[in-house]
Coordinates of C-alpha atoms in Angstrom, one line a residue:
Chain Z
X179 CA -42.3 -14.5 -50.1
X180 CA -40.3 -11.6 -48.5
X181 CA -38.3 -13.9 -46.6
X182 CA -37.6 -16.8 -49.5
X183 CA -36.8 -13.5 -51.2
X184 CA -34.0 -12.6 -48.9
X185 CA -32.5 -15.4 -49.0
X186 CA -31.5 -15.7 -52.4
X187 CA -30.5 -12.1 -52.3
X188 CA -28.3 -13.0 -49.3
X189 CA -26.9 -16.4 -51.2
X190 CA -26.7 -14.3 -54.4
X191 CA -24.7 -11.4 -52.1
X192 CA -22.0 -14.0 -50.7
X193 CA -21.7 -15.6 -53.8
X194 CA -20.5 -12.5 -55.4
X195 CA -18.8 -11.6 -52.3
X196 CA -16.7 -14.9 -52.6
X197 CA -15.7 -14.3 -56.5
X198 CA -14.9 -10.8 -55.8
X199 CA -12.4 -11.8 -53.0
X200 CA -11.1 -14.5 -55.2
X201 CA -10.6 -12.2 -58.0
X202 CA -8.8 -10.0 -55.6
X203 CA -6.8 -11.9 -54.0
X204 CA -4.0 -12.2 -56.8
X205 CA -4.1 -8.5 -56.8
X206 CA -3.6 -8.2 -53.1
X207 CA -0.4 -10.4 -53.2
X208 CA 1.0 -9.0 -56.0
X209 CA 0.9 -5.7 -54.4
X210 CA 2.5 -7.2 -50.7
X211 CA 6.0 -5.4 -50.2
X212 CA 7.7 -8.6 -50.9
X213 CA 11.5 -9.5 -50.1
X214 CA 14.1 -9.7 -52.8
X215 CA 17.4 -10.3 -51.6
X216 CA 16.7 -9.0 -48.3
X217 CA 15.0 -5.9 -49.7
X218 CA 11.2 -5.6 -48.7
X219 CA 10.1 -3.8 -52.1
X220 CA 6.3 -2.8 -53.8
X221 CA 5.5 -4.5 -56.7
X222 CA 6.1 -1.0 -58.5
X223 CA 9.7 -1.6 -57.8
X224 CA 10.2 -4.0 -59.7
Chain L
X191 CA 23.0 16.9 4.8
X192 CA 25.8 14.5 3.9
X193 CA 26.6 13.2 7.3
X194 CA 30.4 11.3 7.6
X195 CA 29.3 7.5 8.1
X196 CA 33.3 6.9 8.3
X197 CA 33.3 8.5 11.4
X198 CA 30.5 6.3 12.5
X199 CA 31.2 4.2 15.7
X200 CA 30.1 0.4 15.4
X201 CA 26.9 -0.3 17.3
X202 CA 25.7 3.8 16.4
X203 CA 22.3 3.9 15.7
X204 CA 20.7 6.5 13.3
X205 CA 16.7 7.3 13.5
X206 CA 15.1 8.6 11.0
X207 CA 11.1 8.0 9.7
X208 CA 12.0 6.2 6.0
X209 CA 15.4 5.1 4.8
X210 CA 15.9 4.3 2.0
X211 CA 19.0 2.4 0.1
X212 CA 20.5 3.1 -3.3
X213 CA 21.1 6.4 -4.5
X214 CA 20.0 5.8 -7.9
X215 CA 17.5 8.2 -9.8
X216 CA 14.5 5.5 -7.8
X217 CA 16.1 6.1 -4.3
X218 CA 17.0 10.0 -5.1
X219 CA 13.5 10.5 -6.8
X220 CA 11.5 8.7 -3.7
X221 CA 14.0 10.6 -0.7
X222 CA 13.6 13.6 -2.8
X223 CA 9.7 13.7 -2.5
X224 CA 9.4 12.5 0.8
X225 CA 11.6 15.2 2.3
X226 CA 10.2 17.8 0.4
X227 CA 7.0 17.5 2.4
X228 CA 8.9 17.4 5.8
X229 CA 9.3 13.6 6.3
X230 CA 12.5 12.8 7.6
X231 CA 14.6 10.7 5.6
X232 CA 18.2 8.7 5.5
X233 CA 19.8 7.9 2.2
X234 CA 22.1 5.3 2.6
X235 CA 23.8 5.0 -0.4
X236 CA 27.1 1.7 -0.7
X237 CA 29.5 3.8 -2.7
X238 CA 31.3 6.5 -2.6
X239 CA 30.9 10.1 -4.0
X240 CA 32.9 9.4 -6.8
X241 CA 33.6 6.1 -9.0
X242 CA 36.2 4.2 -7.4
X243 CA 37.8 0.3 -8.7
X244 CA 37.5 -1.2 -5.2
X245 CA 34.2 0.2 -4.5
X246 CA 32.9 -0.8 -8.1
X247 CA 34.4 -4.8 -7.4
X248 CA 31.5 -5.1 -4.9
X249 CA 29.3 -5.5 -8.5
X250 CA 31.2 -8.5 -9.7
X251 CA 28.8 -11.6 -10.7
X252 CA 28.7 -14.3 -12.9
X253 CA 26.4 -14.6 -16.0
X254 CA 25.2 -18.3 -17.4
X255 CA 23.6 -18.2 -20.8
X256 CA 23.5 -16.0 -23.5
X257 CA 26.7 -13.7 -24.1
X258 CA 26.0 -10.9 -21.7
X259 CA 28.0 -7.7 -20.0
X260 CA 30.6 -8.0 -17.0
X261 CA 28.1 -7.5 -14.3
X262 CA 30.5 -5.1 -12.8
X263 CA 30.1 -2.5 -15.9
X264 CA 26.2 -3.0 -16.3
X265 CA 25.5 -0.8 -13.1
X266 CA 27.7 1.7 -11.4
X267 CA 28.2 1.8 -7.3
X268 CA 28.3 5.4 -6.6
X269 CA 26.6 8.1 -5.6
X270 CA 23.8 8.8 -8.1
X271 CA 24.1 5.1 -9.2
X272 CA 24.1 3.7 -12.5
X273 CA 22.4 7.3 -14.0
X274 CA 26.3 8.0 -13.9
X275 CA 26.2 6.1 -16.9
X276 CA 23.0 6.6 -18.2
X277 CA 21.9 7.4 -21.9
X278 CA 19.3 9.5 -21.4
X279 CA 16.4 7.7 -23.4
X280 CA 13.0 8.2 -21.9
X281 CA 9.6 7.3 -22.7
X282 CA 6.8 6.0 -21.1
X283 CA 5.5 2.8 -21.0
X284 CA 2.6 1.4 -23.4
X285 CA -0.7 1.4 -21.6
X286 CA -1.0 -1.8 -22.9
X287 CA 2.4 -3.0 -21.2
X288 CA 0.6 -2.8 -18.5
X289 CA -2.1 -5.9 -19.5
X290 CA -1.9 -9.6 -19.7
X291 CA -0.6 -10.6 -23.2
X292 CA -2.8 -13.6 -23.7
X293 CA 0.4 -15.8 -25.4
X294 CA 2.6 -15.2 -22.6
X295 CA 2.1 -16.7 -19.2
X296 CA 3.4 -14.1 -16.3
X297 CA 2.6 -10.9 -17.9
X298 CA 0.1 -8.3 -16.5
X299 CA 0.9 -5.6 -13.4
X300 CA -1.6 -5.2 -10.7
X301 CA -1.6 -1.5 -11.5
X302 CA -2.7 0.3 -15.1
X303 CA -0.4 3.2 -17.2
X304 CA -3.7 5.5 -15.9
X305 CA -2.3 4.4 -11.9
X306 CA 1.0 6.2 -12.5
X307 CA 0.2 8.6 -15.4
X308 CA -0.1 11.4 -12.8
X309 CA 3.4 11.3 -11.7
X310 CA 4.9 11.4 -15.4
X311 CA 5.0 15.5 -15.0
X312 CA 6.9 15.3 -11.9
X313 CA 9.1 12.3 -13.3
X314 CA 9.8 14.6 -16.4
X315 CA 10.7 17.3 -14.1
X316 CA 13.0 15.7 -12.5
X317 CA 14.5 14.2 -15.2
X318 CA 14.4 17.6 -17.4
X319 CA 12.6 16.4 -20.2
X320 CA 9.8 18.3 -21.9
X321 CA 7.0 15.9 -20.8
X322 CA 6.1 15.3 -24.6
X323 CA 5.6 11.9 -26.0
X324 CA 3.5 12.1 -29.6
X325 CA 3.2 9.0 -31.4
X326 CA 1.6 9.2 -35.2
X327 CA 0.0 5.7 -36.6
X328 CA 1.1 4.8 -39.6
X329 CA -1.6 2.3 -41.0
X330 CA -2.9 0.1 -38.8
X331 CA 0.1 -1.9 -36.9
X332 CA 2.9 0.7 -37.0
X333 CA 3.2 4.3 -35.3
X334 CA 6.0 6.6 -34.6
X335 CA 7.2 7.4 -31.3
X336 CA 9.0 10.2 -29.8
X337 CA 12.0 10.0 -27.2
X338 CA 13.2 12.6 -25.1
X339 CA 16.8 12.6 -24.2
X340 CA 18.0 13.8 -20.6
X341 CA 21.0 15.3 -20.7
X342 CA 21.2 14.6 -17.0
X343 CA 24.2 12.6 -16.4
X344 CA 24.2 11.7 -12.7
X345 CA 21.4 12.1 -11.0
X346 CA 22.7 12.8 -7.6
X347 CA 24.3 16.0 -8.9
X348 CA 21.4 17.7 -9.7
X349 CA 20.3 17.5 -5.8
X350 CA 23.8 17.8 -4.1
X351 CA 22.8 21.4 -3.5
X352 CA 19.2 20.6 -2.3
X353 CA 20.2 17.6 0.1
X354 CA 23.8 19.8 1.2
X355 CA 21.1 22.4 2.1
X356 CA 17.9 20.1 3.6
X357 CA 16.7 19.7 7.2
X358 CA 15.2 16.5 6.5
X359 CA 17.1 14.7 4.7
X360 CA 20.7 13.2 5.5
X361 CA 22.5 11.2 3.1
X362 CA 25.6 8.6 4.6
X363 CA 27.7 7.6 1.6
X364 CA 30.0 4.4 1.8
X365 CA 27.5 3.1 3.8
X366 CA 26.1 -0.8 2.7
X367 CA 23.4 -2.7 3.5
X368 CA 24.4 -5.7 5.0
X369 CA 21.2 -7.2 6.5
X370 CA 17.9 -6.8 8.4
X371 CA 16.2 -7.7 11.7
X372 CA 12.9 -8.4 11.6
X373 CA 10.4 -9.1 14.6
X374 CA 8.0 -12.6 14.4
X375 CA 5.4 -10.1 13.7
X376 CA 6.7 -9.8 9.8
X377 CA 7.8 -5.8 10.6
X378 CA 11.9 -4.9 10.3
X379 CA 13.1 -3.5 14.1
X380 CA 16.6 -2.3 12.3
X381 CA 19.0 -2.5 9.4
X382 CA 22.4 -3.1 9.9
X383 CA 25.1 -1.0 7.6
X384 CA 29.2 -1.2 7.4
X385 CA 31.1 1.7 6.6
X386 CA 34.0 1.7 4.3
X387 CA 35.7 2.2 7.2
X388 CA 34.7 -1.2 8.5
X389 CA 32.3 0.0 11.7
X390 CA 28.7 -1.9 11.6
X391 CA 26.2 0.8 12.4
X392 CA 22.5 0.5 12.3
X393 CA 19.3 2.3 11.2
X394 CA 15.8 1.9 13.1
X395 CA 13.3 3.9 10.8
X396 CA 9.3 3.3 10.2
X397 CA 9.9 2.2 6.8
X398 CA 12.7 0.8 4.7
X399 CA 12.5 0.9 0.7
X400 CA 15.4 -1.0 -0.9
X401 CA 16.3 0.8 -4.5
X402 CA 19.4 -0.7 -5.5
X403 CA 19.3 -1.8 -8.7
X404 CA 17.2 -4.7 -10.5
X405 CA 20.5 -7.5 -9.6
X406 CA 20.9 -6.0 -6.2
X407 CA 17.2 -5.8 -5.0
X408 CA 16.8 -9.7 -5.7
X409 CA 20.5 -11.0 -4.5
X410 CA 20.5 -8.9 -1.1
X411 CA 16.7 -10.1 -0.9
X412 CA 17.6 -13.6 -1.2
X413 CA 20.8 -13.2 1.2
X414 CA 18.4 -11.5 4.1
X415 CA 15.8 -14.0 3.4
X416 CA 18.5 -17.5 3.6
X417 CA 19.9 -15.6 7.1
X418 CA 16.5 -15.7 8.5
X419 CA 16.1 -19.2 7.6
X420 CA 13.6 -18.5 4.6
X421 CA 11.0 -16.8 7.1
X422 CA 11.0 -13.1 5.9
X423 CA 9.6 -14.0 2.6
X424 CA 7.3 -17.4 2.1
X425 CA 7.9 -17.6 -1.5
X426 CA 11.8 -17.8 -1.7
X427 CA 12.1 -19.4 -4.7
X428 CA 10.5 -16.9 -6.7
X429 CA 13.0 -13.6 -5.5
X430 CA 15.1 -13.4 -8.4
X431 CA 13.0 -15.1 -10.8
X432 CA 12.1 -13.6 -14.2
X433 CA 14.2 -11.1 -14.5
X434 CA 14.5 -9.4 -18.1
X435 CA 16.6 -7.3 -20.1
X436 CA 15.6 -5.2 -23.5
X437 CA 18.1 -7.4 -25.9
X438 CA 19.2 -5.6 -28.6
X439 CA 19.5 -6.4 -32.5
X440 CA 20.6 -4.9 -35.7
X441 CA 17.3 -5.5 -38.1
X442 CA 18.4 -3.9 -40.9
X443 CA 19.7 -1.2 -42.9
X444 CA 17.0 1.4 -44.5
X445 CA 17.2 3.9 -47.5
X446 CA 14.7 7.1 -46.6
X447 CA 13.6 9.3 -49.7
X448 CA 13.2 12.8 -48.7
X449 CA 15.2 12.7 -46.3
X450 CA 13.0 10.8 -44.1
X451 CA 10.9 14.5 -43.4
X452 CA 8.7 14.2 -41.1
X453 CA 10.0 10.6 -39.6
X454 CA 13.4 12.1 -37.7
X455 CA 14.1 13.9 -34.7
X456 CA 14.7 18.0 -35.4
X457 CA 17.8 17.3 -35.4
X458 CA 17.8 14.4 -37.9
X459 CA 19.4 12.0 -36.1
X460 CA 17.2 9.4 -35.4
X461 CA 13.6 7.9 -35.9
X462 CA 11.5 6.0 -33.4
X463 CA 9.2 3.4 -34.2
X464 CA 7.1 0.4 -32.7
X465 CA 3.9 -2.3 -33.5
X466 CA 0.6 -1.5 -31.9
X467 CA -0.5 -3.7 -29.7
X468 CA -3.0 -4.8 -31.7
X469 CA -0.4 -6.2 -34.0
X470 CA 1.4 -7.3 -30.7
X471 CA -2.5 -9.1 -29.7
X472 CA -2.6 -10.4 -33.1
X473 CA 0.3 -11.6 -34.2
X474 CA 1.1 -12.8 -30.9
X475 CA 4.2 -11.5 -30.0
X476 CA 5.9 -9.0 -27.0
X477 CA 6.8 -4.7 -27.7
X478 CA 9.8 -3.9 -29.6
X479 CA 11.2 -0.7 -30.6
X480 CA 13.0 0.0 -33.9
X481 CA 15.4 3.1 -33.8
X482 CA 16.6 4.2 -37.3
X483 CA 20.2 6.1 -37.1
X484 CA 21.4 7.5 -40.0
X485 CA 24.4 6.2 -41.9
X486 CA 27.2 8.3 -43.4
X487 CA 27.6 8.5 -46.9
X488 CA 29.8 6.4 -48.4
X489 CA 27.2 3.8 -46.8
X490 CA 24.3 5.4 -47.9
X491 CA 26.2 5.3 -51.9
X492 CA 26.4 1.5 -51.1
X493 CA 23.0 0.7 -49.7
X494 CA 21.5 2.6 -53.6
X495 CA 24.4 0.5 -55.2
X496 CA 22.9 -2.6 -53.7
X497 CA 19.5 -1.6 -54.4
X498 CA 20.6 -0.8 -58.2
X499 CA 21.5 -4.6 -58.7
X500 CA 17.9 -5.8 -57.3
X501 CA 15.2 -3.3 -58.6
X502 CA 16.9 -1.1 -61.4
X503 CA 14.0 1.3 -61.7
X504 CA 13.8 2.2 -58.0
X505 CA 17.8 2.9 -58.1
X506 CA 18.1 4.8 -60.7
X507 CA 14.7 6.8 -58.9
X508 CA 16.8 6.8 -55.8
X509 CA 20.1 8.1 -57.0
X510 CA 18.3 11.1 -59.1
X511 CA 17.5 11.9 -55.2
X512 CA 20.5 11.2 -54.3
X513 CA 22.6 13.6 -56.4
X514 CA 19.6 16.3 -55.0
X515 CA 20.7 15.1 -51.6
X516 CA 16.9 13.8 -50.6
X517 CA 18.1 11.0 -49.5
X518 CA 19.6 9.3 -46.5
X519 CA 20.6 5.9 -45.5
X520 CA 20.7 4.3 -42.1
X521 CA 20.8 1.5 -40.0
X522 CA 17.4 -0.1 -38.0
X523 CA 18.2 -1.5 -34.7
X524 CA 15.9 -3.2 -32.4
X525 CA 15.4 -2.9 -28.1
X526 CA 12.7 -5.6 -27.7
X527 CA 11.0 -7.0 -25.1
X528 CA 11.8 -10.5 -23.1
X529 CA 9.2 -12.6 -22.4
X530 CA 9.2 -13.1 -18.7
X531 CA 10.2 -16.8 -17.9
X532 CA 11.4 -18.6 -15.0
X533 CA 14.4 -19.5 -16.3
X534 CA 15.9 -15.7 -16.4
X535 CA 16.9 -15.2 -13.1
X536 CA 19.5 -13.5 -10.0
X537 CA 20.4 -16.1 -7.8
X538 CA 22.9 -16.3 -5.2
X539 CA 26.4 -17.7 -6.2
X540 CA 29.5 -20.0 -4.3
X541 CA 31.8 -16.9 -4.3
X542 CA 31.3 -13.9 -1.6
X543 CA 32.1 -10.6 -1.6
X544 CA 34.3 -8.9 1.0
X545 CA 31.7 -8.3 3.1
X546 CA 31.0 -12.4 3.1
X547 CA 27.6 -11.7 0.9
X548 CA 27.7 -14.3 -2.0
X549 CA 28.2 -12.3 -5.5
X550 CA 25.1 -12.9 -7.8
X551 CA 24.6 -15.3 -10.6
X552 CA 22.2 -14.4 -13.6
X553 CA 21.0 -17.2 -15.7
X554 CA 20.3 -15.1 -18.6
X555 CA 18.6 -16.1 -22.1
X556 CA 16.8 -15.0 -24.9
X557 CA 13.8 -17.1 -25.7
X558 CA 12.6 -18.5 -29.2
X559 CA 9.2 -15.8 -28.3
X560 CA 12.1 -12.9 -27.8
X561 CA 13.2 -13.8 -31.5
X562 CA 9.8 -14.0 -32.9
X563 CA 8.8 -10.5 -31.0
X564 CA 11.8 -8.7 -32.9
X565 CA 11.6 -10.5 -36.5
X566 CA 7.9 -9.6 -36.8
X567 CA 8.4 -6.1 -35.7
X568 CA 10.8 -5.6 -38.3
X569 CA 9.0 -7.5 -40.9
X570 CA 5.8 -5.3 -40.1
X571 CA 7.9 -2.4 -40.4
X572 CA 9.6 -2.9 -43.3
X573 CA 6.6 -4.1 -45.1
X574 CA 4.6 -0.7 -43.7
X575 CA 7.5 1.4 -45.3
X576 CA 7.7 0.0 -48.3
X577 CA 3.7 0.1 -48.6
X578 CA 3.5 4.0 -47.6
X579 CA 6.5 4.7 -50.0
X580 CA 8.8 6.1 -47.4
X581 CA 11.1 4.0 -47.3
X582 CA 13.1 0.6 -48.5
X583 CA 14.5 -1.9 -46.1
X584 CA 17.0 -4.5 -46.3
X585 CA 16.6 -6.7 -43.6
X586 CA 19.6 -8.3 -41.9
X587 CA 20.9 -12.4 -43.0
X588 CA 19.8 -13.6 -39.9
X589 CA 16.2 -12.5 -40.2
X590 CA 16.1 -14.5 -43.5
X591 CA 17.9 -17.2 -42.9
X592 CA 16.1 -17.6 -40.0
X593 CA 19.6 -18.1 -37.6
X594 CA 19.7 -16.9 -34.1
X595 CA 20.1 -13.3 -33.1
X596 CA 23.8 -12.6 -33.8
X597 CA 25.7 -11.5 -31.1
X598 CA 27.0 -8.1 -31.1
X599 CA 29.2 -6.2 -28.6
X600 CA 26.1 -4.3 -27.7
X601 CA 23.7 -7.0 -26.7
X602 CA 21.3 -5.4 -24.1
X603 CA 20.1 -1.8 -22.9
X604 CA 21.8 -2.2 -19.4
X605 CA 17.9 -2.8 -18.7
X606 CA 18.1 -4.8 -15.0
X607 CA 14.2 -5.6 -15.0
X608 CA 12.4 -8.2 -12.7
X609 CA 13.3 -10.2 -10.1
X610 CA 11.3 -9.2 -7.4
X611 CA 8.2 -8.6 -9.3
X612 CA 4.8 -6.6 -8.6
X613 CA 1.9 -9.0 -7.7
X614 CA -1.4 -8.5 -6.0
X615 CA -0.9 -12.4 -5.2
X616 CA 2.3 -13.2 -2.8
X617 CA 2.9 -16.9 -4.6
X618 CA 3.2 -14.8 -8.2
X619 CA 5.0 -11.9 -6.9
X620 CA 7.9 -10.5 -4.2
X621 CA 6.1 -6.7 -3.9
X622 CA 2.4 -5.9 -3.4
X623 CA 0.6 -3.0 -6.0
X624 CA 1.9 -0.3 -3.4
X625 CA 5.7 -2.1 -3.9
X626 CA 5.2 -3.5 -0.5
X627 CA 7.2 -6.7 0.2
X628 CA 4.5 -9.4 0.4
X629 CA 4.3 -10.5 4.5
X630 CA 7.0 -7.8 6.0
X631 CA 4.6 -4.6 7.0
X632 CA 7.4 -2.4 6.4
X633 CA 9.9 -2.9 3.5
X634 CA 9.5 -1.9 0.3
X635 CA 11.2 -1.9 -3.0
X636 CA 11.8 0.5 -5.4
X637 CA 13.4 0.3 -8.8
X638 CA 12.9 -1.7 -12.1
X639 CA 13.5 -4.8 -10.5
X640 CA 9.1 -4.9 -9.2
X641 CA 8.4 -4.6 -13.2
X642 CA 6.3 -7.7 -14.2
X643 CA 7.3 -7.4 -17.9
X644 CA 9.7 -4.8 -19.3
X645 CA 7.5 -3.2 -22.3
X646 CA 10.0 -1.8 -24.9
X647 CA 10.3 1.8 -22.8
X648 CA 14.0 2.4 -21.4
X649 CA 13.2 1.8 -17.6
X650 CA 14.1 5.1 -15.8
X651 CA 11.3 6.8 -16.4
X652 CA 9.1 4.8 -15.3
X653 CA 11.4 4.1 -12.2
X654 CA 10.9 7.8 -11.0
X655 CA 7.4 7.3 -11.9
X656 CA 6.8 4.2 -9.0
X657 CA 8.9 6.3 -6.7
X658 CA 6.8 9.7 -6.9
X659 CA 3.7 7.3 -6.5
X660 CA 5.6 5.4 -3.1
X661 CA 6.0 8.6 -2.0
X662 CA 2.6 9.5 -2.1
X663 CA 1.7 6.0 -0.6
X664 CA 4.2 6.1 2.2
X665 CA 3.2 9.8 2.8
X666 CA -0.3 8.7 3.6
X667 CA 0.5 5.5 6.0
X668 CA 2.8 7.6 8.1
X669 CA -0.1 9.9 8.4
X670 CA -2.2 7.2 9.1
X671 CA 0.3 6.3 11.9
X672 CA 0.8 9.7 13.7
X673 CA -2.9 9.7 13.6

């Protein structure tokens, strides 16, 4: 019981985990000093 | 005391307990310390007390390769050596330097940072420098480093007094090493030296240490080793093998808000920066350093202008600094290290000198991995700039358009590394962890020529470093002996 019970929490945890990261990740790029025309600027630059 | 080997007699003999060749800051550094605890010592030194044109054409070579300096310039013949010329950059070496990089093949010393970190004080002294070296992480793959700048400009100045003075130890100038005697039993019996004045004279000493500069050390290496018919040193073909410079590029050109507080020297000229190596591990590249110099004006004026067309906002931001005079622009340049490879070598060439010892060759190159080391440094740093908001960088064509390093008319730090390089194992290396010539019980070497890889630390500290740490070795077998 305890243990069936740990596992879904576990599955449930990385499933989250997974969306989370995958929600995240466009946010993460978009903030990556990109380069623009040589410059290496923050997304606030531009 | 100076003694006058011009007035030498061919077939004289001098006795002494270590002598030691090249008067550079390694051979000063080591005589100085030896003779300073009452060891006898003879500094033989090929030049003269002064530069001089037909002393200095002894240094002539040929480089194959990459665009490289006229080996004659690179390194000075003279008393004090090629500190003559020096810059005066010092820091130590990473203590990671001192590991095997597990992408490169050939890197690793037999010895830690921790095996010579007590002789850094006394190197520091010697080289007056405060012995201060802070660095300051900036995120996780970048830190700032701190120089210090000698102002010492020949090294054998600062001890003229000292050696004009000393009991015990005797300095011939104009005095080159032109070969070795050794006895079947692997240990040298003399050293024979010509005077500028032509004689042949000869030294007879307990131990010889050879610190003449990382082209010298290999060629006269591989000279004394081909006149013994290849039996003073088993493993001929590696003498003069991956040798290494500190190649240097322009990365960039930088605009710092505020000034760049906090990031340059007191006195605002420059800022000193490098990767961790955990990036290094990671990424999988060597140590580079980037130096930031700032830029006058009118180019600081055009780098905003330039940053106007590309990201408005951040201009205009930029120039309201501007007019409040927070803000300066400079250039980034790059020392970086060389992979070791086999390639990169001192060999002996078809032309002789006029003492009938063939001038050397270099086969010198920088490698795809000596590109990649220096783009990703930069990258990383320009990216860890932008990130904390200190400043913006533009990063040069080539790094973009992915062409080779440009050439410049700087192209490398005078940094003569390798060649005959530290090994606990004699078929991967010329010198032993004590600098010990593998198989000869008595020669050593001294200089940056025993480094297994080159870090991105300008070499001369370290140099004095090994030699403060021979001393101490050499100090303990003659005692050993007496006993």
């Amino acid at each position: 019981m305890i243990r069936s019970f740990k596992i879904r929490y576990t599955r449930r945890r990385a499933v989250l985990f997974s969306l989370l990261s995958l929600a995240a990740m466009p946010l993460a790029i978009t903030l990556r000093p990109r380069v623009q025309s040589g410059w290496v600027l923050r997304a606030s630059d531009r | 005391m100076f003694l006058d080997a011009n007035s030498f007699s061919s077939g004289q003999v001098q006795r002494t307990k270590v002598c030691v060749f090249g008067s550079g800051p390694a051979g000063i550094a080591l005589a100085r310390s030896l003779s300073g605890r009452g060891i006898p010592v003879l500094l033989v030194e090929a030049g003269g007390d002064e530069y001089d044109d037909a002393s200095q054409e002894f240094y002539r070579g040929t480089v194959i390769g990459d665009k490289y300096y006229d080996l004659s310039e690179a390194r000075l013949r003279m008393f004090g050596g090629t500190s003559n010329h020096w810059g005066g950059y010092c820091i130590p070496l990473d203590a990671h330097d001192f590991d095997p990089h597990p992408a490169f093949p050939f890197t690793g010393w037999p010895i830690s940072k921790a095996d010579i970190a007590p002789y850094l004080e006394g190197a520091c002294d010697i080289l007056d420098i405060p012995n201060q070296f802070e660095e300051r992480l900036l995120g996780r793959d970048v830190r700032q480093t701190q120089f210090q700048f000698s102002e010492l400009l020949g090294i054998g100045e600062k001890y003229r007094d000292y050696i004009e003075a000393s009991t015990t130890l005797d300095v011939c100038l104009d005095s080159a090493l032109i070969g070795i005697d050794a006895n079947a039993g692997g240990r040298i019996i003399s050293a024979t030296v010509r005077s500028t004045s032509g004689a042949d004279w000869s030294v007879e000493a307990d131990h010889y240490v050879m610190c003449l500069g990382g082209i010298e050390n290999p060629r006269l290496l591989l000279w004394f080793n081909e006149q013994s018919g290849r039996r003073l040193i088993a493993n001929h073909d590696l003498i003069g093998r991956y040798w290494m410079e500190h190649p240097l590029a322009i990365v960039g050109d930088a605009i710092f808000a505020n000034g760049g507080e906090g990031l340059f020297r007191d006195d605002g000229e420059e800022a000193s920066f490098a990767t961790t190596g955990a990036f290094q591990r990671r990424v999988g590249v060597l140590n580079a350093d980037l130096l930031v110099n700032e830029v006058p004006y009118s180019k600081t004026k055009g780098l905003i202008a330039d940053i106007m067309c590309v990201a408005p906002g951040l201009g205009r931001s930029i120039m309201t600094l501007f007019d409040k005079e927070l803000v300066c622009g400079a250039r980034v340049r790059s020392h970086f290290e060389q992979a070791p490879v086999y390639e990169n070598r001192v060999a002996l060439g078809s032309e002789k000198d006029r003492y009938g010892i063939p001038r050397p060759e270099l086969y010198w190159k920088r490698s795809q991995a000596d590109r990649q080391t220096v783009v990703s440094t930069a990258r990383a740093f320009a990216e860890k700039m932008a990130d904390l908001d200190l400043a913006r960088i533009r990063l040069a064509d080539w790094i973009l358009d992915d062409a080779p390093i440009p050439d410049a008319d700087i192209m490398a730090g005078w940094h003569h590394m390798g060649g005959t390089r530290m090994s606990l194992d004699d078929s991967k290396g010329i010198v032993d962890a004590n600098l010990k010539v593998h198989g000869i019980d008595n020669l050593y070497i001294g200089g940056s020529s025993v480094y297994p890889t080159g870090g991105y630390a300008n070499p001369t500290l370290t140099i004095v470093q090994l030699s403060l740490r021979l001393a101490d070795h050499l100090e303990n077998v003659l005692g050993n002996s007496n006993q």
